[in-house]
Amino acid sequence: MARFAPLVPLVAGALLLIVGEFLTVREIRAVTVVPPGGTTTGGGLHGYSLGIVGLAMLPMSYGAVMRGARPAAVALVVLSIAACAIVLFVDRPVLDDTGLIGRTYDLAEARPGTGFYLQSLGAALALVGAVAALTLADRRVSRR
């Protein structure tokens, strides 16, 4: 049973990455309202790249955990590092940027949305599961 444990964070992380693409990553409020164009989804911010990473992680998770494939475990580590890099270096820097709305409205402020938190959690879960899957794959290779 413990050998299948990495499958839980891997699948959960992949699904959170996919779902987070369609939710609001950044919301710009002018006093109490969100003006038109004040919300940005994950897909609009980075071109649905985390959704593609999440989709690629699902079959790799099966291969790494259920079949014990070391190349699939290595691919999961690379994909989860890529997801963390997208969250940290693409999404995070623009969370405070109010853009044109900030120049138009004096009291406009940008806030992270639900999508950012889901994508961050998904990338972290995927990284934990990928490292665990790689560790278990290495143990299987050494036993053979």
PDB file of C-alpha atoms in Angstrom:
ATOM      1  CA  MET A   1       0.000   0.000   0.000  1.00  0.00           C
ATOM      2  CA  ALA A   2       2.832   2.425   0.802  1.00  0.00           C
ATOM      3  CA  ARG A   3       4.265   1.900  -2.660  1.00  0.00           C
ATOM      4  CA  PHE A   4       1.161   3.577  -4.182  1.00  0.00           C
ATOM      5  CA  ALA A   5       1.248   6.543  -1.757  1.00  0.00           C
ATOM      6  CA  PRO A   6       3.023   8.945  -4.194  1.00  0.00           C
ATOM      7  CA  LEU A   7       0.106   8.564  -6.589  1.00  0.00           C
ATOM      8  CA  VAL A   8      -2.133  10.679  -4.320  1.00  0.00           C
ATOM      9  CA  PRO A   9      -0.063  13.915  -4.336  1.00  0.00           C
ATOM     10  CA  LEU A  10       0.846  13.424  -8.001  1.00  0.00           C
ATOM     11  CA  VAL A  11      -2.720  13.116  -9.227  1.00  0.00           C
ATOM     12  CA  ALA A  12      -3.966  15.813  -6.848  1.00  0.00           C
ATOM     13  CA  GLY A  13      -1.190  18.162  -7.946  1.00  0.00           C
ATOM     14  CA  ALA A  14      -1.839  17.517 -11.634  1.00  0.00           C
ATOM     15  CA  LEU A  15      -5.573  18.109 -11.218  1.00  0.00           C
ATOM     16  CA  LEU A  16      -4.977  21.325  -9.268  1.00  0.00           C
ATOM     17  CA  LEU A  17      -2.667  22.570 -12.023  1.00  0.00           C
ATOM     18  CA  ILE A  18      -5.338  21.859 -14.635  1.00  0.00           C
ATOM     19  CA  VAL A  19      -8.218  23.386 -12.648  1.00  0.00           C
ATOM     20  CA  GLY A  20      -6.152  26.438 -11.693  1.00  0.00           C
ATOM     21  CA  GLU A  21      -5.789  27.356 -15.368  1.00  0.00           C
ATOM     22  CA  PHE A  22      -9.465  28.272 -15.585  1.00  0.00           C
ATOM     23  CA  LEU A  23      -9.719  30.201 -12.312  1.00  0.00           C
ATOM     24  CA  THR A  24      -8.722  33.776 -11.496  1.00  0.00           C
ATOM     25  CA  VAL A  25      -4.996  34.149 -10.809  1.00  0.00           C
ATOM     26  CA  ARG A  26      -4.981  37.933 -10.389  1.00  0.00           C
ATOM     27  CA  GLU A  27      -7.810  40.317  -9.588  1.00  0.00           C
ATOM     28  CA  ILE A  28      -7.529  44.086  -9.795  1.00  0.00           C
ATOM     29  CA  ARG A  29      -9.973  46.022  -7.628  1.00  0.00           C
ATOM     30  CA  ALA A  30     -10.676  49.719  -7.963  1.00  0.00           C
ATOM     31  CA  VAL A  31     -12.020  50.638  -4.519  1.00  0.00           C
ATOM     32  CA  THR A  32     -14.797  48.012  -4.225  1.00  0.00           C
ATOM     33  CA  VAL A  33     -15.419  46.845  -7.800  1.00  0.00           C
ATOM     34  CA  VAL A  34     -13.496  44.854 -10.348  1.00  0.00           C
ATOM     35  CA  PRO A  35     -13.524  46.851 -13.598  1.00  0.00           C
ATOM     36  CA  PRO A  36     -13.808  45.119 -16.987  1.00  0.00           C
ATOM     37  CA  GLY A  37     -10.521  43.392 -17.721  1.00  0.00           C
ATOM     38  CA  GLY A  38      -9.613  43.345 -14.042  1.00  0.00           C
ATOM     39  CA  THR A  39      -9.370  39.572 -13.739  1.00  0.00           C
ATOM     40  CA  THR A  40      -6.709  37.374 -15.282  1.00  0.00           C
ATOM     41  CA  THR A  41      -6.962  33.594 -15.500  1.00  0.00           C
ATOM     42  CA  GLY A  42      -4.021  31.255 -15.470  1.00  0.00           C
ATOM     43  CA  GLY A  43      -4.534  30.391 -19.105  1.00  0.00           C
ATOM     44  CA  GLY A  44      -4.488  34.032 -20.091  1.00  0.00           C
ATOM     45  CA  LEU A  45      -1.370  34.705 -18.054  1.00  0.00           C
ATOM     46  CA  HIS A  46       0.891  31.901 -19.242  1.00  0.00           C
ATOM     47  CA  GLY A  47      -0.892  30.331 -22.203  1.00  0.00           C
ATOM     48  CA  TYR A  48      -2.301  27.232 -20.473  1.00  0.00           C
ATOM     49  CA  SER A  49       1.194  25.838 -19.929  1.00  0.00           C
ATOM     50  CA  LEU A  50       0.419  24.520 -16.442  1.00  0.00           C
ATOM     51  CA  GLY A  51      -2.615  22.701 -17.823  1.00  0.00           C
ATOM     52  CA  ILE A  52      -0.392  20.976 -20.371  1.00  0.00           C
ATOM     53  CA  VAL A  53       2.109  20.095 -17.641  1.00  0.00           C
ATOM     54  CA  GLY A  54      -0.721  18.705 -15.500  1.00  0.00           C
ATOM     55  CA  LEU A  55      -2.060  16.622 -18.375  1.00  0.00           C
ATOM     56  CA  ALA A  56       1.406  15.228 -19.085  1.00  0.00           C
ATOM     57  CA  MET A  57       1.835  14.323 -15.421  1.00  0.00           C
ATOM     58  CA  LEU A  58      -1.182  12.018 -15.304  1.00  0.00           C
ATOM     59  CA  PRO A  59       0.145   9.173 -17.516  1.00  0.00           C
ATOM     60  CA  MET A  60       3.651   9.683 -16.134  1.00  0.00           C
ATOM     61  CA  SER A  61       2.247   9.206 -12.619  1.00  0.00           C
ATOM     62  CA  TYR A  62       0.772   5.882 -13.626  1.00  0.00           C
ATOM     63  CA  GLY A  63       4.040   4.761 -15.171  1.00  0.00           C
ATOM     64  CA  ALA A  64       6.199   5.886 -12.277  1.00  0.00           C
ATOM     65  CA  VAL A  65       4.061   4.594  -9.417  1.00  0.00           C
ATOM     66  CA  MET A  66       2.114   1.628 -10.749  1.00  0.00           C
ATOM     67  CA  ARG A  67       4.766   0.228 -13.077  1.00  0.00           C
ATOM     68  CA  GLY A  68       7.868   1.476 -11.291  1.00  0.00           C
ATOM     69  CA  ALA A  69       9.336   3.133 -14.393  1.00  0.00           C
ATOM     70  CA  ARG A  70      12.351   5.244 -13.457  1.00  0.00           C
ATOM     71  CA  PRO A  71      12.243   7.358 -16.680  1.00  0.00           C
ATOM     72  CA  ALA A  72       8.637   8.320 -15.885  1.00  0.00           C
ATOM     73  CA  ALA A  73       9.687   9.299 -12.347  1.00  0.00           C
ATOM     74  CA  VAL A  74      12.496  11.466 -13.718  1.00  0.00           C
ATOM     75  CA  ALA A  75      10.034  13.058 -16.172  1.00  0.00           C
ATOM     76  CA  LEU A  76       7.708  13.812 -13.259  1.00  0.00           C
ATOM     77  CA  VAL A  77      10.488  15.567 -11.377  1.00  0.00           C
ATOM     78  CA  VAL A  78      11.301  17.663 -14.466  1.00  0.00           C
ATOM     79  CA  LEU A  79       7.623  18.501 -15.073  1.00  0.00           C
ATOM     80  CA  SER A  80       7.020  19.464 -11.450  1.00  0.00           C
ATOM     81  CA  ILE A  81      10.132  21.679 -11.403  1.00  0.00           C
ATOM     82  CA  ALA A  82       8.835  23.326 -14.584  1.00  0.00           C
ATOM     83  CA  ALA A  83       5.455  23.892 -12.916  1.00  0.00           C
ATOM     84  CA  CYS A  84       7.147  25.453  -9.872  1.00  0.00           C
ATOM     85  CA  ALA A  85       9.222  27.689 -12.149  1.00  0.00           C
ATOM     86  CA  ILE A  86       6.128  28.889 -14.026  1.00  0.00           C
ATOM     87  CA  VAL A  87       4.334  29.682 -10.779  1.00  0.00           C
ATOM     88  CA  LEU A  88       7.334  31.460  -9.239  1.00  0.00           C
ATOM     89  CA  PHE A  89       8.788  33.271 -12.254  1.00  0.00           C
ATOM     90  CA  VAL A  90       5.771  33.922 -14.495  1.00  0.00           C
ATOM     91  CA  ASP A  91       2.738  34.183 -12.215  1.00  0.00           C
ATOM     92  CA  ARG A  92       4.204  35.586  -9.004  1.00  0.00           C
ATOM     93  CA  PRO A  93       5.860  38.745 -10.429  1.00  0.00           C
ATOM     94  CA  VAL A  94       2.619  40.025 -12.010  1.00  0.00           C
ATOM     95  CA  LEU A  95       0.361  39.531  -8.989  1.00  0.00           C
ATOM     96  CA  ASP A  96       0.941  43.114  -7.801  1.00  0.00           C
ATOM     97  CA  ASP A  97       0.866  44.756 -11.247  1.00  0.00           C
ATOM     98  CA  THR A  98      -2.259  46.863 -11.750  1.00  0.00           C
ATOM     99  CA  GLY A  99      -1.371  47.819 -15.332  1.00  0.00           C
ATOM    100  CA  LEU A 100      -3.633  50.204 -17.206  1.00  0.00           C
ATOM    101  CA  ILE A 101      -6.352  49.942 -14.574  1.00  0.00           C
ATOM    102  CA  GLY A 102      -3.907  51.199 -11.941  1.00  0.00           C
ATOM    103  CA  ARG A 103      -3.021  54.184 -14.096  1.00  0.00           C
ATOM    104  CA  THR A 104      -6.706  54.933 -14.642  1.00  0.00           C
ATOM    105  CA  TYR A 105      -7.927  54.502 -11.066  1.00  0.00           C
ATOM    106  CA  ASP A 106      -5.878  55.920  -8.179  1.00  0.00           C
ATOM    107  CA  LEU A 107      -6.982  53.410  -5.561  1.00  0.00           C
ATOM    108  CA  ALA A 108      -6.648  50.280  -7.710  1.00  0.00           C
ATOM    109  CA  GLU A 109      -4.862  47.331  -6.170  1.00  0.00           C
ATOM    110  CA  ALA A 110      -4.038  43.876  -7.476  1.00  0.00           C
ATOM    111  CA  ARG A 111      -4.530  40.716  -5.415  1.00  0.00           C
ATOM    112  CA  PRO A 112      -3.814  37.045  -6.015  1.00  0.00           C
ATOM    113  CA  GLY A 113      -6.875  34.987  -6.815  1.00  0.00           C
ATOM    114  CA  THR A 114      -7.914  31.449  -6.025  1.00  0.00           C
ATOM    115  CA  GLY A 115      -6.239  30.103  -9.149  1.00  0.00           C
ATOM    116  CA  PHE A 116      -2.805  31.241  -7.992  1.00  0.00           C
ATOM    117  CA  TYR A 117      -3.144  29.435  -4.676  1.00  0.00           C
ATOM    118  CA  LEU A 118      -4.431  26.257  -6.343  1.00  0.00           C
ATOM    119  CA  GLN A 119      -1.604  26.285  -8.883  1.00  0.00           C
ATOM    120  CA  SER A 120       0.986  26.886  -6.156  1.00  0.00           C
ATOM    121  CA  LEU A 121      -0.384  24.020  -4.083  1.00  0.00           C
ATOM    122  CA  GLY A 122      -0.578  21.792  -7.162  1.00  0.00           C
ATOM    123  CA  ALA A 123       3.039  22.461  -8.106  1.00  0.00           C
ATOM    124  CA  ALA A 124       4.213  21.771  -4.543  1.00  0.00           C
ATOM    125  CA  LEU A 125       2.194  18.538  -4.283  1.00  0.00           C
ATOM    126  CA  ALA A 126       3.482  17.412  -7.665  1.00  0.00           C
ATOM    127  CA  LEU A 127       7.079  18.026  -6.618  1.00  0.00           C
ATOM    128  CA  VAL A 128       6.654  16.076  -3.372  1.00  0.00           C
ATOM    129  CA  GLY A 129       4.974  13.183  -5.177  1.00  0.00           C
ATOM    130  CA  ALA A 130       7.574  13.171  -7.963  1.00  0.00           C
ATOM    131  CA  VAL A 131      10.484  12.992  -5.535  1.00  0.00           C
ATOM    132  CA  ALA A 132       8.731  10.185  -3.641  1.00  0.00           C
ATOM    133  CA  ALA A 133       8.060   8.294  -6.888  1.00  0.00           C
ATOM    134  CA  LEU A 134      11.694   8.686  -7.954  1.00  0.00           C
ATOM    135  CA  THR A 135      12.881   7.426  -4.571  1.00  0.00           C
ATOM    136  CA  LEU A 136      10.619   4.377  -4.795  1.00  0.00           C
ATOM    137  CA  ALA A 137      11.667   3.724  -8.400  1.00  0.00           C
ATOM    138  CA  ASP A 138      15.329   3.751  -7.303  1.00  0.00           C
ATOM    139  CA  ARG A 139      14.551   1.215  -4.584  1.00  0.00           C
ATOM    140  CA  ARG A 140      12.889  -1.112  -7.080  1.00  0.00           C
ATOM    141  CA  VAL A 141      15.882  -0.922  -9.413  1.00  0.00           C
ATOM    142  CA  SER A 142      18.314  -1.726  -6.591  1.00  0.00           C
ATOM    143  CA  ARG A 143      16.231  -4.774  -5.517  1.00  0.00           C
ATOM    144  CA  ARG A 144      16.332  -6.248  -9.025  1.00  0.00           C
TER     145      ARG A 144
END
